[in-house]
Tab-separated table of C-alpha atoms (C1' of nucleotides) in Angstrom:
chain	number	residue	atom	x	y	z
A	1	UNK	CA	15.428	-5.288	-3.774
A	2	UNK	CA	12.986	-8.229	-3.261
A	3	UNK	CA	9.996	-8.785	-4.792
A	4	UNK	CA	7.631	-7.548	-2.827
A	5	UNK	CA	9.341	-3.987	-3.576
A	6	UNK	CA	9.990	-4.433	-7.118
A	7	UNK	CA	6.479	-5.170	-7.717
A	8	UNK	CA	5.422	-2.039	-5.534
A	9	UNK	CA	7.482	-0.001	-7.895
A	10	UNK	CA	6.456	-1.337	-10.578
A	11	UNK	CA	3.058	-1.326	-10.136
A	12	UNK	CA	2.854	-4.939	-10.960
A	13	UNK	CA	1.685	-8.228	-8.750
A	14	UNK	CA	4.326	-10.037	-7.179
A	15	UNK	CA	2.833	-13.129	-8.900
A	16	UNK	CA	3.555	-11.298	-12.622
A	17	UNK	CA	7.155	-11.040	-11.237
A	18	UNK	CA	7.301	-14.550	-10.278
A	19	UNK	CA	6.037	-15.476	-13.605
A	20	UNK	CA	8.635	-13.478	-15.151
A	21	UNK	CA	11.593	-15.464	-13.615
A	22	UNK	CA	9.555	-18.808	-13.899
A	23	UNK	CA	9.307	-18.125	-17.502
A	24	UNK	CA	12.695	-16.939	-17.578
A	25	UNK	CA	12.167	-13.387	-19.007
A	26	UNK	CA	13.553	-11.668	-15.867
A	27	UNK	CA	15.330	-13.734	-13.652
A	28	UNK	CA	16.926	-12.151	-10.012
A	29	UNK	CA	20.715	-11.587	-9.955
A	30	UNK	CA	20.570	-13.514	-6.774
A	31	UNK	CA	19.136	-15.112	-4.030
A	32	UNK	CA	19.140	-14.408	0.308
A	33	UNK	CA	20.586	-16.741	2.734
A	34	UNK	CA	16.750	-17.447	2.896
A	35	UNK	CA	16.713	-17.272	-0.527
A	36	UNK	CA	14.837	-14.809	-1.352
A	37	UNK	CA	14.808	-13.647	-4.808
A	38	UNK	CA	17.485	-10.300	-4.823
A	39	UNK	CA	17.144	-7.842	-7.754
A	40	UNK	CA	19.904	-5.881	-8.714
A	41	UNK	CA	19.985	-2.537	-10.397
A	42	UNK	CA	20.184	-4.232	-14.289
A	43	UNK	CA	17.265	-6.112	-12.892
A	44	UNK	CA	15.364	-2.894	-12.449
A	45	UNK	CA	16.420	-1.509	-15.399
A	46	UNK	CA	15.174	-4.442	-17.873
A	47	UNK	CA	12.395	-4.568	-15.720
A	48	UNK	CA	11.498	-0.710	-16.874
A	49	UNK	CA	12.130	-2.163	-20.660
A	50	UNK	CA	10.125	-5.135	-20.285
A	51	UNK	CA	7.126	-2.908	-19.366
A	52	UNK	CA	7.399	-0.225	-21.838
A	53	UNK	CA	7.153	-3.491	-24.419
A	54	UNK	CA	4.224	-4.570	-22.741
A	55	UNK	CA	2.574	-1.658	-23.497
A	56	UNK	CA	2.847	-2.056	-27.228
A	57	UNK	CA	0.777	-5.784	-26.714
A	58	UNK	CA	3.786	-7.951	-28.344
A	59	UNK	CA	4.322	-11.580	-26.487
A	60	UNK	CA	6.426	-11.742	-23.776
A	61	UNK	CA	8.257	-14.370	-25.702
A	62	UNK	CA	9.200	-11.680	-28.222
A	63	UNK	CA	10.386	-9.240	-25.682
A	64	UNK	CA	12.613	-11.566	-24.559
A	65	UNK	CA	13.938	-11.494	-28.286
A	66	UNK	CA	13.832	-7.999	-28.042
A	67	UNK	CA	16.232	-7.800	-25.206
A	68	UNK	CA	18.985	-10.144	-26.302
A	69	UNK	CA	18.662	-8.394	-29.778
A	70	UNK	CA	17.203	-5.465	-31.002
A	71	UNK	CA	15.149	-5.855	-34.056
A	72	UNK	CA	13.202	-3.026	-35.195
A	73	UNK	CA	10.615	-5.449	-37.641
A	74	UNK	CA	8.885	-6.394	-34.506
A	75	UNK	CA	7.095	-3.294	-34.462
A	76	UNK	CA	6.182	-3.281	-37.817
A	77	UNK	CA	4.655	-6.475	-37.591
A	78	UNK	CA	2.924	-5.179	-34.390
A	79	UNK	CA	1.270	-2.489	-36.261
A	80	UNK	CA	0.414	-4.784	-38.881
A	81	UNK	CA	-1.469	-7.464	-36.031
A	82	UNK	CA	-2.956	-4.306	-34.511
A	83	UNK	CA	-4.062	-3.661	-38.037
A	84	UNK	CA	-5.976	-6.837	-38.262
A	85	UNK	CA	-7.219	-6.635	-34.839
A	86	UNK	CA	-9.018	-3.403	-35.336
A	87	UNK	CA	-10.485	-4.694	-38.361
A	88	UNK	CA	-11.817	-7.683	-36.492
A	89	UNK	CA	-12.997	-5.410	-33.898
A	90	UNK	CA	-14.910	-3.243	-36.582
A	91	UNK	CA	-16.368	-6.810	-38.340
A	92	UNK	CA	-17.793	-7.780	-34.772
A	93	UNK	CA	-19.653	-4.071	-34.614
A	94	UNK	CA	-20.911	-4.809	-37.908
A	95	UNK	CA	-22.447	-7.977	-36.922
A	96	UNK	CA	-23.979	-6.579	-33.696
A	97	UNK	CA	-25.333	-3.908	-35.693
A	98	UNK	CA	-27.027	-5.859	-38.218
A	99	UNK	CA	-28.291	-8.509	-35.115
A	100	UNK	CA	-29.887	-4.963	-33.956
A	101	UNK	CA	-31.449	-3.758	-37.364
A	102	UNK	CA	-32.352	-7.290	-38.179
A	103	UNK	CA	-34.012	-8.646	-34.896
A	104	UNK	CA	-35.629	-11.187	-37.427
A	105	UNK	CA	-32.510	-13.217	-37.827
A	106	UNK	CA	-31.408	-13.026	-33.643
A	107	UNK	CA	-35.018	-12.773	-32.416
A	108	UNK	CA	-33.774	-9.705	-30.454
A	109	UNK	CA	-35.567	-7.027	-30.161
A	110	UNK	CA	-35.723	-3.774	-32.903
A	111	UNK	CA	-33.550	-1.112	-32.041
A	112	UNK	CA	-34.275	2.338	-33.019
A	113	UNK	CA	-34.213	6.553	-32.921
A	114	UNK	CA	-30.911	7.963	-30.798
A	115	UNK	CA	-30.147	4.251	-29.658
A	116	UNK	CA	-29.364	3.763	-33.406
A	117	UNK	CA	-27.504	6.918	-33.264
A	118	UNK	CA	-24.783	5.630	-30.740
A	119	UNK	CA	-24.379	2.226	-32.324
A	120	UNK	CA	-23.542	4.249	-35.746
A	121	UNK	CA	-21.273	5.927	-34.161
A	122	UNK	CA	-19.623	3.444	-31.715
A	123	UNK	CA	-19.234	1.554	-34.927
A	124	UNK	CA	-16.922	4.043	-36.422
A	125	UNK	CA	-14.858	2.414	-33.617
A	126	UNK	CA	-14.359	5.913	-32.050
A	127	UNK	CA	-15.238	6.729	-28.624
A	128	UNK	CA	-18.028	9.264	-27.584
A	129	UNK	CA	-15.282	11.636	-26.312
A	130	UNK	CA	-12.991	11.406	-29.577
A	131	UNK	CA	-16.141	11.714	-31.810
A	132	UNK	CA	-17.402	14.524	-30.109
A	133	UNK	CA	-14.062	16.526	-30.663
A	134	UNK	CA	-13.807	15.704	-34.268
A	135	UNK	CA	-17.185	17.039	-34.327
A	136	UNK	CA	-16.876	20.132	-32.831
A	137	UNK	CA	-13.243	20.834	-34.742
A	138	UNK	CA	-14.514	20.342	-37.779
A	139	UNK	CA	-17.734	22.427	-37.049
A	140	UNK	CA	-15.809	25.102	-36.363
A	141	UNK	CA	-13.486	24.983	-39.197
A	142	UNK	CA	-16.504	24.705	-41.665
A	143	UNK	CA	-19.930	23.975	-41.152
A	144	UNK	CA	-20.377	23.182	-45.006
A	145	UNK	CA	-17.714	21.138	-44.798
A	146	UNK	CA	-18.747	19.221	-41.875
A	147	UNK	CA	-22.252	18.293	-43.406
A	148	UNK	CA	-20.188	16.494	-46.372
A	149	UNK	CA	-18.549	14.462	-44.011
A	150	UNK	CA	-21.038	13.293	-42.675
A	151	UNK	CA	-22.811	12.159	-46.028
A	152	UNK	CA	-19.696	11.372	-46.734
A	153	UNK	CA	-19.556	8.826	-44.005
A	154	UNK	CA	-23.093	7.212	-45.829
A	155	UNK	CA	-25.796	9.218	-42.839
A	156	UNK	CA	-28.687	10.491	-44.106
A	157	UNK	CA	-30.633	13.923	-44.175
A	158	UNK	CA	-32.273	14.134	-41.335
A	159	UNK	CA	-29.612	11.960	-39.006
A	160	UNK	CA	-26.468	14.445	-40.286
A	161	UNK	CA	-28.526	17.434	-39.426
A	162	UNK	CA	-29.284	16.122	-35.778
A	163	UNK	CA	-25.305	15.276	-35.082
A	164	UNK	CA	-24.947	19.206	-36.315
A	165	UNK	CA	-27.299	20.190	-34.248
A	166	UNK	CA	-25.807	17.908	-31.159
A	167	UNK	CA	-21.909	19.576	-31.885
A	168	UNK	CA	-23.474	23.151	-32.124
A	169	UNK	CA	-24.885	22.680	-29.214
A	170	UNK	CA	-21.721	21.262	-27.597
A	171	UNK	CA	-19.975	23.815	-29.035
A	172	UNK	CA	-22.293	26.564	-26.996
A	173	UNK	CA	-22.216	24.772	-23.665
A	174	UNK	CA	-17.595	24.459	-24.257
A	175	UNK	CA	-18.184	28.374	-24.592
A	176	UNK	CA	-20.195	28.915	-22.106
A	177	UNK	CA	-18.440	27.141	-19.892
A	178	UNK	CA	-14.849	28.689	-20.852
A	179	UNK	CA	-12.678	29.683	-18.004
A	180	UNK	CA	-12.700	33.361	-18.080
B	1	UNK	CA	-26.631	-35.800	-38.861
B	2	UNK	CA	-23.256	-37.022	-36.622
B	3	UNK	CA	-20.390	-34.689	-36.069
B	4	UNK	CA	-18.336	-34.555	-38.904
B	5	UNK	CA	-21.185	-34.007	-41.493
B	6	UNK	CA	-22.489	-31.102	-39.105
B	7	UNK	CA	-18.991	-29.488	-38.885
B	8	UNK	CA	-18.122	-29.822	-42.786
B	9	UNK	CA	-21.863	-27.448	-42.807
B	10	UNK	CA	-20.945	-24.854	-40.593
B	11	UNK	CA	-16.945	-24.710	-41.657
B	12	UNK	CA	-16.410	-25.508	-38.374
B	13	UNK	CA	-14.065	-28.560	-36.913
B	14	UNK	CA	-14.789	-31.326	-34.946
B	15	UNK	CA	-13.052	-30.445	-32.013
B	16	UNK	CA	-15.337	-27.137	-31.736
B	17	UNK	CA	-18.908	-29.296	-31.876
B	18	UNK	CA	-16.619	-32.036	-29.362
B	19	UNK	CA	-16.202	-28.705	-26.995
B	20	UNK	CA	-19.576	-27.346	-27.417
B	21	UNK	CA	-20.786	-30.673	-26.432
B	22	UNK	CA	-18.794	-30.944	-23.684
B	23	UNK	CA	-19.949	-27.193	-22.386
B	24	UNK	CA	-23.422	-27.744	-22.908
B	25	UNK	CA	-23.815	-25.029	-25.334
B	26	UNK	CA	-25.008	-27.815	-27.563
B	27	UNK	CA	-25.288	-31.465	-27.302
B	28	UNK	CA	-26.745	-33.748	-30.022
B	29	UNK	CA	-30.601	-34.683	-29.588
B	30	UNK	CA	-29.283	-38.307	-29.142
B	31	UNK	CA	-26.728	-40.880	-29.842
B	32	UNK	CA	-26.586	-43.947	-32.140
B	33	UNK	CA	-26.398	-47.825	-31.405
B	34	UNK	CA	-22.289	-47.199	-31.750
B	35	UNK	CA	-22.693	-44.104	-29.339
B	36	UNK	CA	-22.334	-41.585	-32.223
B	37	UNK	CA	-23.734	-37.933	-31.643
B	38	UNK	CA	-26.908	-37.763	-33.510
B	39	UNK	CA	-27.461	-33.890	-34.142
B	40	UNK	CA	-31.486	-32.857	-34.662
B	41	UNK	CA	-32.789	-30.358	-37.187
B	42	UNK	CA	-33.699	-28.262	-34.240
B	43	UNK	CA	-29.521	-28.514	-33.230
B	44	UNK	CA	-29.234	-27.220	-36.506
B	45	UNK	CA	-30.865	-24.080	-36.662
B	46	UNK	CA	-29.362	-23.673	-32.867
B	47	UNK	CA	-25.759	-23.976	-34.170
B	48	UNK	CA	-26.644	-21.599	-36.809
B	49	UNK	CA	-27.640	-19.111	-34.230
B	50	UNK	CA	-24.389	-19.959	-32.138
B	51	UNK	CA	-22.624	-18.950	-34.794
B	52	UNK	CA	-24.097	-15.777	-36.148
B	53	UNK	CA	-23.710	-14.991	-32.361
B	54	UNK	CA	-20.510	-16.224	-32.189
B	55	UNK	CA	-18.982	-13.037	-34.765
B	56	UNK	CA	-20.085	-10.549	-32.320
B	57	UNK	CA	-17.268	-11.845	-29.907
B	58	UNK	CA	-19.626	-12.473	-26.836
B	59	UNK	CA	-18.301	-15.415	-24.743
B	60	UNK	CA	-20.007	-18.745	-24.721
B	61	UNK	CA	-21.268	-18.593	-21.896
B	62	UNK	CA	-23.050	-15.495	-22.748
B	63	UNK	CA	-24.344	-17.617	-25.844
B	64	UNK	CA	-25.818	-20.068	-24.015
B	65	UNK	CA	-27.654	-17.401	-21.550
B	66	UNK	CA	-28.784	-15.880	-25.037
B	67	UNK	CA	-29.686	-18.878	-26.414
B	68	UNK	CA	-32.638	-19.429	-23.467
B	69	UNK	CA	-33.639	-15.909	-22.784
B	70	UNK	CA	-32.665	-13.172	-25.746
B	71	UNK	CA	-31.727	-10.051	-23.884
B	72	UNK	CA	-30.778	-7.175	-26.153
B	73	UNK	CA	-28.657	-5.639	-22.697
B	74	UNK	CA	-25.781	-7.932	-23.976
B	75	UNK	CA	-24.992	-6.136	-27.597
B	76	UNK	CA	-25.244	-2.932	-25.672
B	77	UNK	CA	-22.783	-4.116	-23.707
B	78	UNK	CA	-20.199	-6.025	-26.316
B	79	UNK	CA	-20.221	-2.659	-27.823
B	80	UNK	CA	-18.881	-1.031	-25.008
B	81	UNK	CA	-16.321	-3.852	-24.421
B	82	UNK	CA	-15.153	-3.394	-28.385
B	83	UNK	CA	-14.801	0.559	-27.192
B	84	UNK	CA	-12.194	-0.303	-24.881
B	85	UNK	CA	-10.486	-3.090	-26.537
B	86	UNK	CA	-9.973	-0.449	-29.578
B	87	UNK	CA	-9.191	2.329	-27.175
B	88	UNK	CA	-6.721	-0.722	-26.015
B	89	UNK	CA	-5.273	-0.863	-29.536
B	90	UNK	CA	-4.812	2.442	-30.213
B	91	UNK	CA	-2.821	2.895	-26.803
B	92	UNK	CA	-0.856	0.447	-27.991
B	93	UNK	CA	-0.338	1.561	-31.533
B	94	UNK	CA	0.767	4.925	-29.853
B	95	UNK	CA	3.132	3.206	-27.661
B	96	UNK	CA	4.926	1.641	-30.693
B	97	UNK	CA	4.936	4.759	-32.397
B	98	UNK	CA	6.342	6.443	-29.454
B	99	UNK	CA	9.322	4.085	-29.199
B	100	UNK	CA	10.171	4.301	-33.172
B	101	UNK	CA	10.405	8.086	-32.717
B	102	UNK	CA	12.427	7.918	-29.274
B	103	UNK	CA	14.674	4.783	-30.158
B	104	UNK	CA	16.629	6.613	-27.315
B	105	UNK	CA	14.095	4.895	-24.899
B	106	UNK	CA	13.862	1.849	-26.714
B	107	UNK	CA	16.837	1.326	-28.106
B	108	UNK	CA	15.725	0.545	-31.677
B	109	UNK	CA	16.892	1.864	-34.415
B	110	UNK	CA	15.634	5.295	-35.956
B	111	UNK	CA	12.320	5.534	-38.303
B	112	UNK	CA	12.551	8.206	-40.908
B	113	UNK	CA	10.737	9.103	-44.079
B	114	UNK	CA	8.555	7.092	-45.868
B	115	UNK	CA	8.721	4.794	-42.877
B	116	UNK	CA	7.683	7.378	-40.513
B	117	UNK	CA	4.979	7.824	-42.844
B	118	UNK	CA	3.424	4.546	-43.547
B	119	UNK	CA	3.404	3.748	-39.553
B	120	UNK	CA	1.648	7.209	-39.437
B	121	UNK	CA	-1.251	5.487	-41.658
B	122	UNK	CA	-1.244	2.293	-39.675
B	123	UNK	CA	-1.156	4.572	-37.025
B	124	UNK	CA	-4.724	5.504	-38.215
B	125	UNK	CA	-5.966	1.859	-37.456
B	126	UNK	CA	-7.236	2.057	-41.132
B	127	UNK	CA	-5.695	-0.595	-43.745
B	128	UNK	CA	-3.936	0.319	-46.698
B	129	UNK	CA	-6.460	-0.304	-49.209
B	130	UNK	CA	-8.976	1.742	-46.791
B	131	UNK	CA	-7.163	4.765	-46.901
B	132	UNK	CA	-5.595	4.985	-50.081
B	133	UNK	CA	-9.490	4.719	-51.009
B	134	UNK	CA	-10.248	7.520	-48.997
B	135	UNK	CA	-7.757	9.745	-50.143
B	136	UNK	CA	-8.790	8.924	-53.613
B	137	UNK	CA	-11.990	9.868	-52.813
B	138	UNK	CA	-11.327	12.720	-51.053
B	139	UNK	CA	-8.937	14.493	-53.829
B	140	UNK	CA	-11.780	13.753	-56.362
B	141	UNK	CA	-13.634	15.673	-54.478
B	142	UNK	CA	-11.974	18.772	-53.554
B	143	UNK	CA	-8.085	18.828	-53.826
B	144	UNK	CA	-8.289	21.952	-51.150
B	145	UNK	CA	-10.229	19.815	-49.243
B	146	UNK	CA	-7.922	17.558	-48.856
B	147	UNK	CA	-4.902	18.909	-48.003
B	148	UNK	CA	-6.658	20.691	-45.381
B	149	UNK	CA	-7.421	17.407	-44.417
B	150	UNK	CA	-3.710	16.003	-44.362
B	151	UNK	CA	-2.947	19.173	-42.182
B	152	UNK	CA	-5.713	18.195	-39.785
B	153	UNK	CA	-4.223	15.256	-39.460
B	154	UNK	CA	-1.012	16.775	-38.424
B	155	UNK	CA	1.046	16.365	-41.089
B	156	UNK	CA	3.628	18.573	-41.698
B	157	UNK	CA	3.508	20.346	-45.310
B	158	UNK	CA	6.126	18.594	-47.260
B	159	UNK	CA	4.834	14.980	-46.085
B	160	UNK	CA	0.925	16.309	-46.962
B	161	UNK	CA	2.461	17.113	-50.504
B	162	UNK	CA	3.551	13.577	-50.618
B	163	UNK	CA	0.398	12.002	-50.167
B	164	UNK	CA	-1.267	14.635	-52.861
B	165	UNK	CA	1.328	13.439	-55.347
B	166	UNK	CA	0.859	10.228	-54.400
B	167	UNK	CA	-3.115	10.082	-54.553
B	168	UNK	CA	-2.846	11.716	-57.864
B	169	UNK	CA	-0.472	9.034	-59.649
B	170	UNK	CA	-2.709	6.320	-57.651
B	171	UNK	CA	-5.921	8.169	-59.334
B	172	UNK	CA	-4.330	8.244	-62.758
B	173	UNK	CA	-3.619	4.685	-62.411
B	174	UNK	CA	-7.130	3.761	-61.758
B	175	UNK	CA	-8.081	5.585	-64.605
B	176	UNK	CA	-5.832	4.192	-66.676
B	177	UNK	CA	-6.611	0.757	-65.730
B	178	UNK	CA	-10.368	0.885	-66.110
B	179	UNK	CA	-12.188	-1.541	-68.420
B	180	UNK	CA	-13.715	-0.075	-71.382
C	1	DT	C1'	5.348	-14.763	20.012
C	2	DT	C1'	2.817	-12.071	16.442
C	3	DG	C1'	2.372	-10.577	11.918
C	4	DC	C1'	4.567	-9.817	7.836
C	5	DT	C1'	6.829	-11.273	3.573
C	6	DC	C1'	8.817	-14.762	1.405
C	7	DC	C1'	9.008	-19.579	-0.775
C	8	DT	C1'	7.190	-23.564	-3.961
C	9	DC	C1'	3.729	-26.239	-6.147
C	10	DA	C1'	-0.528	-26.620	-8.558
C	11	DC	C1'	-4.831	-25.545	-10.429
C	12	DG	C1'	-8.072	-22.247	-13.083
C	13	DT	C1'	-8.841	-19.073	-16.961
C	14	DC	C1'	-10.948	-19.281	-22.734
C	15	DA	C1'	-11.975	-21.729	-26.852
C	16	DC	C1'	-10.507	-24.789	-28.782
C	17	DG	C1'	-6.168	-27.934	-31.329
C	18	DT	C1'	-3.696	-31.978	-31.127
C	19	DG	C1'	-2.292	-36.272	-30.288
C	20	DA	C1'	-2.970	-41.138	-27.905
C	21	DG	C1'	-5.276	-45.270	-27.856
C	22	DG	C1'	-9.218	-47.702	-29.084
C	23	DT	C1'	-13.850	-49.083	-31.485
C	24	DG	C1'	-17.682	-49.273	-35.032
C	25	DG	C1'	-19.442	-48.847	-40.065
C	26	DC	C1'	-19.150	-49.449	-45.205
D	1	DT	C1'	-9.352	-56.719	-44.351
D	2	DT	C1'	-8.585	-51.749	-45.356
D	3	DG	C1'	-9.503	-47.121	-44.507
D	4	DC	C1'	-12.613	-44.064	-42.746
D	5	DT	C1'	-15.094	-41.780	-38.967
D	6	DC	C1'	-16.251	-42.062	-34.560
D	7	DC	C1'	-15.314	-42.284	-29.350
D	8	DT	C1'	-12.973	-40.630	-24.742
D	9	DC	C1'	-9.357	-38.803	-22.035
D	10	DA	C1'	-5.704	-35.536	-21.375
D	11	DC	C1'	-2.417	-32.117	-22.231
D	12	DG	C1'	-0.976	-27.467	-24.384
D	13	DT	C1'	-1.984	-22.555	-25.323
D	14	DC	C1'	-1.077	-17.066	-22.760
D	15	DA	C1'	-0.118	-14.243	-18.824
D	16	DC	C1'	-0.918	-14.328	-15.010
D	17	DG	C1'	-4.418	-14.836	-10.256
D	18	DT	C1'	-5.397	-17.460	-6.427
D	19	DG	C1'	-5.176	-20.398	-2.886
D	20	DA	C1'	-2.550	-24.283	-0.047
D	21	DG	C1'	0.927	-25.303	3.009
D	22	DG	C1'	5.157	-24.028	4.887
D	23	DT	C1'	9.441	-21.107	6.348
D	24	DG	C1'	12.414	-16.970	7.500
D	25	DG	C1'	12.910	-11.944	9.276
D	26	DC	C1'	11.839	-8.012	12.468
DNA sequence: TTGCTCCTCACGTCACGTGAGGTGGC
DNA sequence: TTGCTCCTCACGTCACGTGAGGTGGC
């Protein structure tokens, strides 16, 4: 195989591959008479490795650890960096949402109603979709149940009742809309 | 003010108000006799702006757009961005988890137990403090309520039991430990 | 011969950190 | 004079993307 259909099979840009044998992480077993780079089928195999590691975000320099010698405290200190990372994430949301509430300190302007809704809830760092099915699963497990959470989670009154309102709603239209 | 004295104000280093400079995000009102960067009380209040603005994660560029015409479009959108970067994350955190359970795939070796369990939690994207919190709170609360909980999660029964027990000696502790 | 893929530099990205080599202020 | 801060390049970071300019294969 050359590059062109490694990449292809892959999924990947020929220029990633390139980078991967400048860098030294996955290097051809050979070259053409007009040498071009020639993959063999260990090639392709590592190459299947290297992007199931990539998936977990870890440095390439690492994987290349990984693949001379299997060490299993990588991915615990992974989770722990993904740990951290999230949290970041969550202390940026914070700060946008008190930019919002407080348009004093930003000078941007105030921010209010269902608008302040969505930035609650994008701030649980969940997305619309996930939220929603918590919602509705726990709305249908116990309605009681579901208003503590909600206080739970430090909304008020009137704002928990509109988000049961919202899932009961969603709940009727996922009925209604049931394959029969 | 020149740049050191500014920096040492804001916690920042040199090198950052060097780059800034250099960007045009902010340069110094004017220079000295010796060519030092003489920074304004106006640059002040600017560079405390920059960076309130700074720990929402926008890029500088968006800053300095900001800076000369507020538009509140750009929080909407950061908060999207942190929506996929944590979506990012957990896809990631997933992947990891995937390979400790499969070491077949990866080659690693197997994750059992306690283990299994505590990369379960980070799993969560919460920290350790966070959610031995919350399951402190959440036993006080209703001990049913709870376990229902852990099953929600997924857990299996004897692992749910674990946390319960666990919770419960982490309660007493706190108890314990409480100032008089 | 015409496209096509391939090759090798080399520069750009983002927000700085880190020297190198030199000058002014107390 | 001794440190101290200041100055201006310029290179390194991470994982590639994007040309530039040129060659081999069908």
């Amino acid at each position: 195989m050359n590059v062109g259909e490694l990449a292809e099979k892959f999924g990947l840009s020929r220029s990633t591959l390139l980078y991967y044998d400048k860098i030294d992480l996955l290097s051809p077993a050979g070259r053409s008479t007009a040498n071009y780079r020639i993959y063999s089928e260990e090639d392709v195999q590592k190459l299947e490795k290297i992007c199931m590691y990539r998936k977990t975000g870890v440095h390439l320099k690492k994987i290349s650890q990984l693949l001379s010698s299997p060490d299993y405290s990588v991915w615990e200190e992974r989770l722990s960096q993904l740990n951290d990372e999230m949290n970041a994430l969550r202390v940026q949301q914070k700060m946008i949402l008190e930019l919002m509430e407080n348009p004093g300190k930003g000078e941007v302007e105030t921010l209010f109603g269902s608008n302040r809704f969505s930035a609650i809830l994008r701030s649980l760092g969940l997305s619309d979709k996930e939220l929603e099915q918590f919602h509705i699963r726990m709305e249908q497990t116990s309605s009681e149940e579901h208003r503590s959470f909600l206080y739970f989670l430090g909304l008020k009154g009137e704002e928990a009742d509109n988000i049961i309102a919202k899932t009961k709603k969603a709940i009727k239209m996922a009925i209604k809309d049931r394959p029969v």
